[in-house]
Amino acid sequence: MEGSTSVRTGSRTRVRSRPRYAKPTPPWWRSVLGWLLKDPVRLLAAAGALLLIMTAPFGGWRTAEPEQARVLQVGEQGTFAPFELTVHSAGVTRSQPGFVLSPLRLREKGAPGDGLYVVVLATVRTTSDLTVTGVTAPTITDLLWPADLPRPVENGAPADPDRPLSAVVYNRADFSQLSGVGPGLTYEVAFVYATASPVAELPETLTFTVQQHTYRADTFDRSTTAWLSPETVAEIELPLGPVPPDAFGSPNSEGTP
Amino acid sequence: MTRGWGGRAGAGVLVLIALGVGQAIGSVPRYDATFEAPHPVDGRVGEAVPMRAGSLLVTSAQVGTSAGTGVGGLVTDDAFVLVTLEFTPNERDDSILWAELRDTSGRTWSNTVHGTRNCMLVPPHLTGACYYLIEAPAEALPGATIALSTSANDQRFDSMAVVDLGLDADQVEAGTTTGAHLDIPYTALVDPGSTVPGGPSATTPTGAGPGPTTSTGGTP
């Protein structure tokens, strides 16, 4: 007989009825799972919350720390696609004999009328087999960005300090303006930045960030490929000194007004 | 209303189907860059090259290590190649507005880096003489070609002249080891073929014409 137990004791047989048990309580996790499965939205929300909890040991919602930029030393060669760069020195100058062609161009970039410039001397090559020009993307002018140089005055007000300050790049051999680099060619260049700060307010050391670019198709015009997406991958600290007298060689006869 | 598991499974299947269709559409080749590639027209120095917009004649290619321009001299430890040319537009004002030097291994150099050009718009059926000055390593010049186009910014879809400069190692060495200086010519309207070495004399209404040139070296 299902549900009962017969117990023979002497002449009497006592039938013991099935004991009454309370319905067993399911484990808590099963209750929670059942509650979640009742509603897909609830389930998705729970899955998201679980994922967030799992990321907690790695920072959760905290703002990610930027990757540590490589520290480039003076005189050390580094490869920052599409260029190989060796920085030699930095200096401050007003008008230089070699600047005969530059004031108009620099004034366009916001230089003060009397001309106060930070000049970084460097050697640049390219790792690309194609000429890297400034026609499609101004990569060489954005190779070095001064991080803490007081910005020049533009339209009567200091330029936005958060906006990268591009350089005007000169080939020191003949002081022609350089917009790029062709394969197999090495240039001794001067990165020239205009600043609004009097010399006395300039720090003794300036920090420059070095940008690397990616050769990829343009987002809007897939058939155009260029060096795009500047990304800061290194920085270099340069003590400011006077610009060497031979920074721009001897002005050639045709370039001197 | 609570949807049963069957409904949820159906919705999941629909989502998977939609993702599959999206994947299929995304994998269809929607963009083929080959149809828009420029149409190359091969040529040699001294030969007319027919282009859609006009007729091109590369008259000379010279190698040197310095060049004089209107605003200053350019110098290099490598090599400059000065390419002079004539262009006769067909139907509208036009000119050669883009150039690219190419070596035999596929490397390219542009005049916009450390070089110059002076090609300006020419009225139809008139011939304008002009030049391109491009810097490149000396070892890249033997066998090099120059690609020329009438569009400065977009060379797609149109014809592009690809001219063999006819430079060999001896000619390049002659131009670089002697430190040849390249005299930059002025822009000029000329008679077709008049600036080819040995051709008829040029008429120069807008300045001194390029005159006869040699294929290697320049004025030392």
Short mmCIF file of C-alpha atoms in Angstrom, two decimals:
data_model
loop_
_atom_site.label_atom_id
_atom_site.label_comp_id
_atom_site.label_asym_id
_atom_site.label_seq_id
_atom_site.Cartn_x
_atom_site.Cartn_y
_atom_site.Cartn_z
CA MET A 1 0.00 0.00 0.00
CA GLU A 2 1.54 3.06 -1.13
CA GLY A 3 1.75 5.85 1.31
CA SER A 4 1.44 3.76 4.46
CA THR A 5 3.52 1.34 6.43
CA SER A 6 2.24 -1.85 8.06
CA VAL A 7 3.73 -2.68 11.41
CA ARG A 8 2.94 -6.02 12.89
CA THR A 9 3.17 -5.99 16.64
CA GLY A 10 1.86 -9.17 18.28
CA SER A 11 -1.70 -9.73 17.25
CA ARG A 12 -2.41 -6.22 16.27
CA THR A 13 -1.54 -4.61 13.13
CA ARG A 14 -1.29 -0.89 13.37
CA VAL A 15 -1.38 1.08 10.24
CA ARG A 16 0.74 4.17 10.52
CA SER A 17 -0.32 6.90 8.20
CA ARG A 18 2.27 8.70 6.03
CA PRO A 19 3.87 11.47 7.99
CA ARG A 20 2.91 14.92 6.90
CA TYR A 21 5.87 16.97 5.82
CA ALA A 22 5.81 20.65 4.87
CA LYS A 23 6.57 21.34 1.22
CA PRO A 24 10.38 21.55 1.08
CA THR A 25 11.69 25.08 0.71
CA PRO A 26 13.74 25.42 -2.52
CA PRO A 27 17.25 26.83 -2.21
CA TRP A 28 17.46 30.60 -2.42
CA TRP A 29 19.27 30.64 -5.72
CA ARG A 30 16.52 28.63 -7.28
CA SER A 31 13.94 31.11 -6.13
CA VAL A 32 15.97 33.96 -7.52
CA LEU A 33 16.49 32.14 -10.82
CA GLY A 34 12.80 31.47 -11.10
CA TRP A 35 12.02 35.08 -10.40
CA LEU A 36 14.48 36.21 -13.08
CA LEU A 37 13.24 33.78 -15.69
CA LYS A 38 9.75 35.12 -15.42
CA ASP A 39 10.69 38.24 -17.34
CA PRO A 40 13.33 38.45 -20.11
CA VAL A 41 13.96 42.11 -19.36
CA ARG A 42 14.61 41.25 -15.77
CA LEU A 43 16.97 38.52 -16.91
CA LEU A 44 18.92 40.85 -19.19
CA ALA A 45 19.21 43.47 -16.47
CA ALA A 46 20.50 40.85 -14.09
CA ALA A 47 23.04 39.63 -16.65
CA GLY A 48 24.27 43.19 -17.15
CA ALA A 49 24.55 43.75 -13.44
CA LEU A 50 26.47 40.51 -13.09
CA LEU A 51 28.89 41.54 -15.82
CA LEU A 52 29.40 44.89 -14.14
CA ILE A 53 30.12 43.20 -10.83
CA MET A 54 32.60 40.92 -12.57
CA THR A 55 34.45 43.97 -13.95
CA ALA A 56 34.75 45.50 -10.50
CA PRO A 57 38.17 43.98 -9.79
CA PHE A 58 39.39 45.60 -13.02
CA GLY A 59 38.04 49.04 -12.30
CA GLY A 60 34.32 48.86 -13.06
CA TRP A 61 33.02 52.29 -13.98
CA ARG A 62 36.23 54.05 -13.07
CA THR A 63 37.85 56.06 -15.84
CA ALA A 64 40.61 53.99 -17.37
CA GLU A 65 44.10 55.28 -16.84
CA PRO A 66 45.71 56.31 -20.13
CA GLU A 67 48.44 54.01 -21.29
CA GLN A 68 51.81 55.18 -20.12
CA ALA A 69 53.50 57.04 -22.96
CA ARG A 70 57.04 56.01 -23.78
CA VAL A 71 59.67 58.46 -22.64
CA LEU A 72 61.93 59.47 -25.49
CA GLN A 73 65.40 60.73 -24.66
CA VAL A 74 67.26 63.52 -26.39
CA GLY A 75 69.30 61.98 -29.20
CA GLU A 76 67.41 58.69 -29.08
CA GLN A 77 65.84 57.50 -32.32
CA GLY A 78 62.24 56.35 -32.14
CA THR A 79 59.86 55.01 -34.73
CA PHE A 80 56.46 56.64 -34.74
CA ALA A 81 54.61 55.59 -37.87
CA PRO A 82 55.15 56.81 -40.47
CA PHE A 83 58.31 58.56 -39.22
CA GLU A 84 61.62 57.84 -37.55
CA LEU A 85 62.39 60.74 -35.25
CA THR A 86 65.50 61.82 -33.37
CA VAL A 87 65.15 65.01 -31.34
CA HIS A 88 68.35 66.95 -30.70
CA SER A 89 67.48 70.15 -28.84
CA ALA A 90 64.98 72.93 -28.25
CA GLY A 91 65.51 76.64 -28.05
CA VAL A 92 63.79 79.98 -27.93
CA THR A 93 64.46 82.71 -30.41
CA ARG A 94 63.13 85.91 -31.81
CA SER A 95 64.00 86.84 -35.37
CA GLN A 96 66.73 84.69 -36.84
CA PRO A 97 68.60 85.36 -40.07
CA GLY A 98 67.26 82.10 -41.39
CA PHE A 99 63.69 83.16 -40.80
CA VAL A 100 63.68 85.39 -43.83
CA LEU A 101 60.91 83.39 -45.47
CA SER A 102 58.95 82.56 -42.39
CA PRO A 103 57.39 85.56 -40.64
CA LEU A 104 54.35 85.76 -42.88
CA ARG A 105 53.66 82.06 -42.52
CA LEU A 106 54.28 82.13 -38.79
CA ARG A 107 52.11 85.17 -38.32
CA GLU A 108 49.31 83.20 -39.95
CA LYS A 109 49.85 80.66 -37.19
CA GLY A 110 49.37 83.34 -34.57
CA ALA A 111 52.90 84.46 -33.77
CA PRO A 112 53.24 87.85 -32.12
CA GLY A 113 54.45 90.65 -34.31
CA ASP A 114 57.93 90.74 -32.83
CA GLY A 115 58.36 87.02 -33.37
CA LEU A 116 58.93 84.69 -30.43
CA TYR A 117 59.36 81.11 -31.40
CA VAL A 118 60.27 77.78 -29.87
CA VAL A 119 62.46 75.82 -32.24
CA VAL A 120 63.00 72.06 -31.94
CA LEU A 121 65.85 70.61 -33.98
CA ALA A 122 65.44 67.00 -35.08
CA THR A 123 66.20 64.39 -37.71
CA VAL A 124 63.28 62.86 -39.56
CA ARG A 125 62.95 59.92 -41.95
CA THR A 126 59.94 57.94 -43.08
CA THR A 127 59.31 54.22 -42.79
CA SER A 128 56.77 54.33 -45.62
CA ASP A 129 57.41 53.42 -49.26
CA LEU A 130 55.00 56.15 -50.29
CA THR A 131 55.74 59.80 -49.83
CA VAL A 132 54.06 61.08 -46.69
CA THR A 133 52.81 64.50 -47.66
CA GLY A 134 50.73 67.07 -45.94
CA VAL A 135 48.23 67.08 -48.76
CA THR A 136 45.86 64.52 -47.30
CA ALA A 137 46.87 64.74 -43.65
CA PRO A 138 49.30 67.10 -41.94
CA THR A 139 51.26 64.30 -40.32
CA ILE A 140 54.71 65.89 -40.07
CA THR A 141 53.38 69.12 -38.63
CA ASP A 142 51.56 67.05 -36.00
CA LEU A 143 54.48 64.76 -35.18
CA LEU A 144 55.48 66.81 -32.12
CA TRP A 145 52.96 68.68 -30.00
CA PRO A 146 54.13 70.99 -27.21
CA ALA A 147 52.14 70.08 -24.11
CA ASP A 148 52.82 73.07 -21.90
CA LEU A 149 53.81 75.86 -24.25
CA PRO A 150 51.74 79.03 -23.74
CA ARG A 151 49.54 79.37 -26.79
CA PRO A 152 49.91 82.23 -29.25
CA VAL A 153 47.28 84.90 -29.64
CA GLU A 154 44.71 84.23 -32.33
CA ASN A 155 42.07 86.83 -33.19
CA GLY A 156 42.99 88.87 -30.14
CA ALA A 157 42.77 86.03 -27.61
CA PRO A 158 45.07 83.21 -26.58
CA ALA A 159 44.42 80.05 -28.53
CA ASP A 160 42.68 77.15 -26.83
CA PRO A 161 45.34 75.48 -24.64
CA ASP A 162 43.66 72.10 -25.09
CA ARG A 163 43.96 72.23 -28.87
CA PRO A 164 47.15 70.66 -30.23
CA LEU A 165 49.61 73.22 -31.54
CA SER A 166 50.94 72.18 -34.93
CA ALA A 167 54.41 73.14 -36.03
CA VAL A 168 55.71 74.82 -39.12
CA VAL A 169 58.47 72.47 -40.27
CA TYR A 170 61.57 73.68 -42.09
CA ASN A 171 64.31 71.79 -43.86
CA ARG A 172 67.49 73.15 -42.27
CA ALA A 173 69.55 72.49 -45.40
CA ASP A 174 67.94 75.29 -47.39
CA PHE A 175 65.25 76.59 -45.05
CA SER A 176 62.48 75.55 -47.34
CA GLN A 177 59.20 74.63 -45.70
CA LEU A 178 58.73 70.88 -45.48
CA SER A 179 55.29 69.32 -45.80
CA GLY A 180 56.30 65.68 -45.66
CA VAL A 181 59.03 63.13 -46.19
CA GLY A 182 59.75 60.83 -49.12
CA PRO A 183 61.12 57.30 -48.74
CA GLY A 184 64.88 56.97 -48.44
CA LEU A 185 65.38 60.65 -47.63
CA THR A 186 66.65 62.04 -44.34
CA TYR A 187 65.98 65.60 -43.28
CA GLU A 188 67.51 67.74 -40.58
CA VAL A 189 64.45 69.75 -39.65
CA ALA A 190 63.33 72.55 -37.39
CA PHE A 191 59.88 72.33 -35.82
CA VAL A 192 58.91 75.94 -35.18
CA TYR A 193 56.11 76.90 -32.77
CA ALA A 194 54.82 80.38 -32.16
CA THR A 195 54.16 81.34 -28.56
CA ALA A 196 52.64 84.36 -26.91
CA SER A 197 54.66 84.08 -23.76
CA PRO A 198 57.52 86.43 -22.97
CA VAL A 199 60.75 84.53 -22.54
CA ALA A 200 60.71 85.11 -18.80
CA GLU A 201 57.47 83.17 -18.44
CA LEU A 202 58.57 80.16 -20.39
CA PRO A 203 59.46 77.13 -18.29
CA GLU A 204 63.03 75.91 -18.33
CA THR A 205 61.88 72.60 -19.73
CA LEU A 206 59.10 71.94 -22.20
CA THR A 207 57.32 68.63 -22.65
CA PHE A 208 56.43 67.51 -26.14
CA THR A 209 54.20 64.58 -27.02
CA VAL A 210 55.01 62.42 -30.02
CA GLN A 211 52.18 61.32 -32.27
CA GLN A 212 51.89 58.09 -34.22
CA HIS A 213 49.48 57.78 -37.14
CA THR A 214 47.66 54.88 -38.76
CA TYR A 215 47.53 54.27 -42.51
CA ARG A 216 43.90 53.51 -43.18
CA ALA A 217 40.98 54.23 -45.44
CA ASP A 218 39.14 57.43 -44.78
CA THR A 219 35.91 56.82 -42.89
CA PHE A 220 33.74 58.76 -45.30
CA ASP A 221 35.62 58.11 -48.53
CA ARG A 222 36.70 54.49 -48.48
CA SER A 223 38.82 54.87 -51.59
CA THR A 224 41.09 57.44 -49.95
CA THR A 225 43.84 56.10 -47.72
CA ALA A 226 46.06 58.33 -45.67
CA TRP A 227 47.96 58.57 -42.39
CA LEU A 228 45.17 59.42 -39.99
CA SER A 229 44.18 59.08 -36.33
CA PRO A 230 47.05 60.69 -34.43
CA GLU A 231 47.75 58.86 -31.19
CA THR A 232 50.14 60.01 -28.49
CA VAL A 233 52.63 57.21 -27.91
CA ALA A 234 55.64 58.98 -26.41
CA GLU A 235 56.77 62.16 -24.78
CA ILE A 236 60.04 63.95 -24.47
CA GLU A 237 61.24 66.66 -22.12
CA LEU A 238 63.45 69.26 -23.71
CA PRO A 239 65.39 71.91 -21.80
CA LEU A 240 65.06 75.27 -23.48
CA GLY A 241 68.23 77.00 -24.51
CA PRO A 242 69.27 79.41 -27.19
CA VAL A 243 68.84 78.29 -30.77
CA PRO A 244 72.28 77.35 -32.16
CA PRO A 245 73.63 79.92 -34.61
CA ASP A 246 73.99 77.22 -37.24
CA ALA A 247 70.46 75.95 -36.76
CA PHE A 248 69.47 76.99 -40.22
CA GLY A 249 72.84 76.97 -41.93
CA SER A 250 73.89 80.01 -43.84
CA PRO A 251 71.05 81.66 -45.71
CA ASN A 252 71.53 81.11 -49.42
CA SER A 253 71.77 84.06 -51.70
CA GLU A 254 68.45 83.44 -53.39
CA GLY A 255 66.59 83.07 -50.12
CA THR A 256 67.88 86.24 -48.52
CA PRO A 257 65.90 89.35 -49.28
CA MET B 1 1.05 39.50 -20.76
CA THR B 2 3.73 36.95 -20.04
CA ARG B 3 5.19 35.31 -23.08
CA GLY B 4 5.95 31.64 -22.82
CA TRP B 5 9.24 29.98 -23.58
CA GLY B 6 8.02 29.12 -27.06
CA GLY B 7 7.51 32.77 -27.85
CA ARG B 8 10.90 33.67 -26.47
CA ALA B 9 12.56 30.96 -28.52
CA GLY B 10 10.78 32.24 -31.63
CA ALA B 11 11.95 35.77 -30.96
CA GLY B 12 15.49 34.48 -30.48
CA VAL B 13 15.35 32.64 -33.79
CA LEU B 14 14.13 35.80 -35.51
CA VAL B 15 17.01 37.75 -34.00
CA LEU B 16 19.49 35.13 -35.21
CA ILE B 17 17.98 35.23 -38.70
CA ALA B 18 18.21 39.02 -38.74
CA LEU B 19 21.85 38.86 -37.66
CA GLY B 20 22.57 36.30 -40.38
CA VAL B 21 20.94 38.46 -43.04
CA GLY B 22 22.92 41.46 -41.82
CA GLN B 23 26.11 39.46 -41.99
CA ALA B 24 25.29 38.33 -45.51
CA ILE B 25 24.56 41.86 -46.67
CA GLY B 26 27.75 43.10 -45.02
CA SER B 27 29.84 40.50 -46.80
CA VAL B 28 28.56 41.45 -50.24
CA PRO B 29 31.36 43.39 -51.96
CA ARG B 30 29.81 46.79 -52.18
CA TYR B 31 32.91 48.70 -53.14
CA ASP B 32 35.32 47.82 -55.88
CA ALA B 33 38.16 50.30 -56.14
CA THR B 34 39.43 48.93 -59.43
CA PHE B 35 36.77 50.61 -61.54
CA GLU B 36 37.81 54.05 -60.32
CA ALA B 37 41.54 53.60 -60.80
CA PRO B 38 43.20 56.09 -63.14
CA HIS B 39 43.75 54.93 -66.72
CA PRO B 40 47.50 54.87 -67.32
CA VAL B 41 48.87 55.98 -70.69
CA ASP B 42 52.51 55.00 -71.07
CA GLY B 43 55.01 57.24 -72.79
CA ARG B 44 58.65 58.22 -73.12
CA VAL B 45 60.58 61.45 -73.03
CA GLY B 46 60.13 63.21 -76.38
CA GLU B 47 56.95 61.30 -77.30
CA ALA B 48 53.47 62.86 -77.23
CA VAL B 49 51.15 61.15 -74.76
CA PRO B 50 47.41 61.45 -75.51
CA MET B 51 45.38 62.14 -72.38
CA ARG B 52 41.65 62.74 -72.05
CA ALA B 53 42.13 66.43 -71.32
CA GLY B 54 44.91 67.12 -73.78
CA SER B 55 48.23 66.12 -75.23
CA LEU B 56 51.33 65.82 -73.05
CA LEU B 57 54.94 65.88 -74.10
CA VAL B 58 57.71 65.36 -71.56
CA THR B 59 60.63 67.16 -73.12
CA SER B 60 63.49 66.39 -70.74
CA ALA B 61 64.55 64.91 -67.42
CA GLN B 62 67.62 66.34 -65.70
CA VAL B 63 69.38 65.28 -62.50
CA GLY B 64 71.18 67.57 -60.08
CA THR B 65 71.72 68.35 -56.42
CA SER B 66 70.52 71.94 -56.30
CA ALA B 67 67.88 73.96 -58.04
CA GLY B 68 67.07 77.63 -58.35
CA THR B 69 63.51 78.84 -57.98
CA GLY B 70 61.91 82.23 -57.85
CA VAL B 71 61.92 82.41 -54.02
CA GLY B 72 65.04 80.55 -53.01
CA GLY B 73 67.41 77.80 -53.83
CA LEU B 74 66.85 74.19 -52.89
CA VAL B 75 69.72 71.86 -52.05
CA THR B 76 69.87 68.16 -51.32
CA ASP B 77 72.38 65.48 -50.34
CA ASP B 78 70.42 63.07 -52.55
CA ALA B 79 69.14 64.09 -55.98
CA PHE B 80 66.69 66.39 -57.67
CA VAL B 81 65.11 65.43 -60.95
CA LEU B 82 63.81 68.29 -63.06
CA VAL B 83 61.17 67.17 -65.55
CA THR B 84 60.18 69.69 -68.22
CA LEU B 85 57.00 69.19 -70.19
CA GLU B 86 54.55 70.71 -72.64
CA PHE B 87 50.79 70.35 -72.34
CA THR B 88 48.12 71.25 -74.89
CA PRO B 89 44.56 71.15 -73.47
CA ASN B 90 41.73 69.93 -75.70
CA GLU B 91 38.58 71.75 -74.73
CA ARG B 92 39.07 73.95 -71.70
CA ASP B 93 41.74 75.69 -69.65
CA ASP B 94 43.81 72.94 -68.17
CA SER B 95 47.27 71.95 -67.03
CA ILE B 96 49.31 69.19 -65.45
CA LEU B 97 48.59 69.75 -61.78
CA TRP B 98 49.84 66.55 -60.12
CA ALA B 99 52.99 64.46 -60.44
CA GLU B 100 54.48 61.48 -58.71
CA LEU B 101 57.93 60.02 -59.27
CA ARG B 102 57.97 56.20 -59.11
CA ASP B 103 60.98 53.92 -58.90
CA THR B 104 61.15 50.32 -60.08
CA SER B 105 60.34 48.96 -56.61
CA GLY B 106 57.09 50.90 -56.21
CA ARG B 107 58.28 53.74 -54.00
CA THR B 108 56.90 57.20 -54.75
CA TRP B 109 58.02 60.81 -54.31
CA SER B 110 56.03 64.00 -54.62
CA ASN B 111 57.03 67.51 -55.60
CA THR B 112 55.04 68.83 -52.65
CA VAL B 113 57.58 67.68 -50.06
CA HIS B 114 60.87 69.29 -51.07
CA GLY B 115 60.43 70.39 -54.64
CA THR B 116 58.24 72.61 -56.71
CA ARG B 117 56.32 73.03 -59.97
CA ASN B 118 55.16 75.93 -62.05
CA CYS B 119 52.50 74.43 -64.29
CA MET B 120 49.66 76.91 -64.77
CA LEU B 121 46.38 76.76 -66.63
CA VAL B 122 46.68 77.01 -70.41
CA PRO B 123 43.81 77.90 -72.79
CA PRO B 124 42.60 75.15 -75.13
CA HIS B 125 44.71 74.39 -78.18
CA LEU B 126 47.62 76.45 -76.90
CA THR B 127 50.74 74.75 -75.57
CA GLY B 128 52.20 75.61 -72.20
CA ALA B 129 55.71 74.62 -71.11
CA CYS B 130 56.34 74.01 -67.44
CA TYR B 131 58.31 71.80 -65.06
CA TYR B 132 58.23 69.58 -62.01
CA LEU B 133 61.14 69.39 -59.56
CA ILE B 134 61.13 66.32 -57.31
CA GLU B 135 63.68 65.12 -54.74
CA ALA B 136 64.49 61.42 -54.47
CA PRO B 137 67.41 59.17 -53.53
CA ALA B 138 69.86 58.89 -56.41
CA GLU B 139 69.63 55.11 -56.39
CA ALA B 140 65.90 55.36 -57.14
CA LEU B 141 66.25 57.28 -60.38
CA PRO B 142 67.55 54.70 -62.89
CA GLY B 143 64.46 53.28 -64.57
CA ALA B 144 62.14 55.70 -62.76
CA THR B 145 58.88 56.91 -64.28
CA ILE B 146 56.82 59.99 -63.59
CA ALA B 147 53.04 59.83 -63.36
CA LEU B 148 51.25 63.03 -64.41
CA SER B 149 47.61 64.05 -64.08
CA THR B 150 45.50 67.13 -64.72
CA SER B 151 43.78 66.85 -61.33
CA ALA B 152 45.66 68.07 -58.28
CA ASN B 153 43.60 66.27 -55.66
CA ASP B 154 41.79 63.35 -57.24
CA GLN B 155 43.38 61.30 -59.97
CA ARG B 156 40.64 58.66 -60.11
CA PHE B 157 38.62 57.85 -63.24
CA ASP B 158 40.77 60.02 -65.52
CA SER B 159 43.70 59.22 -67.76
CA MET B 160 47.16 59.44 -66.22
CA ALA B 161 50.37 59.72 -68.19
CA VAL B 162 53.14 57.41 -66.98
CA VAL B 163 56.32 58.52 -68.67
CA ASP B 164 59.61 56.63 -68.58
CA LEU B 165 62.27 59.22 -67.80
CA GLY B 166 64.94 57.17 -69.55
CA LEU B 167 67.54 57.75 -66.83
CA ASP B 168 70.31 55.21 -66.32
CA ALA B 169 72.86 54.90 -63.53
CA ASP B 170 75.59 56.76 -65.45
CA GLN B 171 73.35 59.71 -66.13
CA VAL B 172 72.27 59.88 -62.49
CA GLU B 173 75.84 59.65 -61.26
CA ALA B 174 76.89 62.40 -63.65
CA GLY B 175 74.22 64.67 -62.24
CA THR B 176 74.85 63.97 -58.58
CA THR B 177 78.60 63.57 -58.24
CA THR B 178 79.28 66.83 -60.05
CA GLY B 179 76.72 68.66 -57.91
CA ALA B 180 74.84 69.82 -60.98
CA HIS B 181 72.64 72.88 -60.46
CA LEU B 182 69.28 72.81 -62.18
CA ASP B 183 68.09 76.09 -63.62
CA ILE B 184 64.37 76.39 -63.20
CA PRO B 185 62.67 77.58 -66.39
CA TYR B 186 59.77 80.02 -66.53
CA THR B 187 56.28 79.13 -67.56
CA ALA B 188 55.83 79.87 -71.22
CA LEU B 189 53.45 79.46 -74.12
CA VAL B 190 55.40 77.69 -76.82
CA ASP B 191 55.01 76.07 -80.20
CA PRO B 192 54.32 72.35 -79.71
CA GLY B 193 57.58 70.43 -79.60
CA SER B 194 59.70 73.55 -79.58
CA THR B 195 61.28 72.82 -76.19
CA VAL B 196 62.39 69.32 -77.14
CA PRO B 197 66.17 69.30 -77.51
CA GLY B 198 66.82 69.71 -81.23
CA GLY B 199 63.24 70.92 -81.89
CA PRO B 200 62.15 74.25 -83.36
CA SER B 201 62.92 77.39 -81.38
CA ALA B 202 60.45 78.35 -78.71
CA THR B 203 58.25 81.41 -78.74
CA THR B 204 58.20 82.88 -75.27
CA PRO B 205 55.44 85.44 -74.80
CA THR B 206 55.44 85.18 -70.98
CA GLY B 207 59.13 84.98 -70.20
CA ALA B 208 62.33 83.30 -71.12
CA GLY B 209 61.57 79.87 -72.50
CA PRO B 210 63.18 76.68 -71.26
CA GLY B 211 65.17 76.35 -74.45
CA PRO B 212 66.96 73.20 -75.45
CA THR B 213 67.74 70.92 -72.56
CA THR B 214 69.80 67.87 -72.01
CA SER B 215 68.56 64.64 -70.52
CA THR B 216 71.15 64.50 -67.78
CA GLY B 217 72.75 66.95 -65.49
CA GLY B 218 72.33 70.66 -65.66
CA THR B 219 74.46 73.71 -65.33
CA PRO B 220 77.30 72.70 -62.99
#
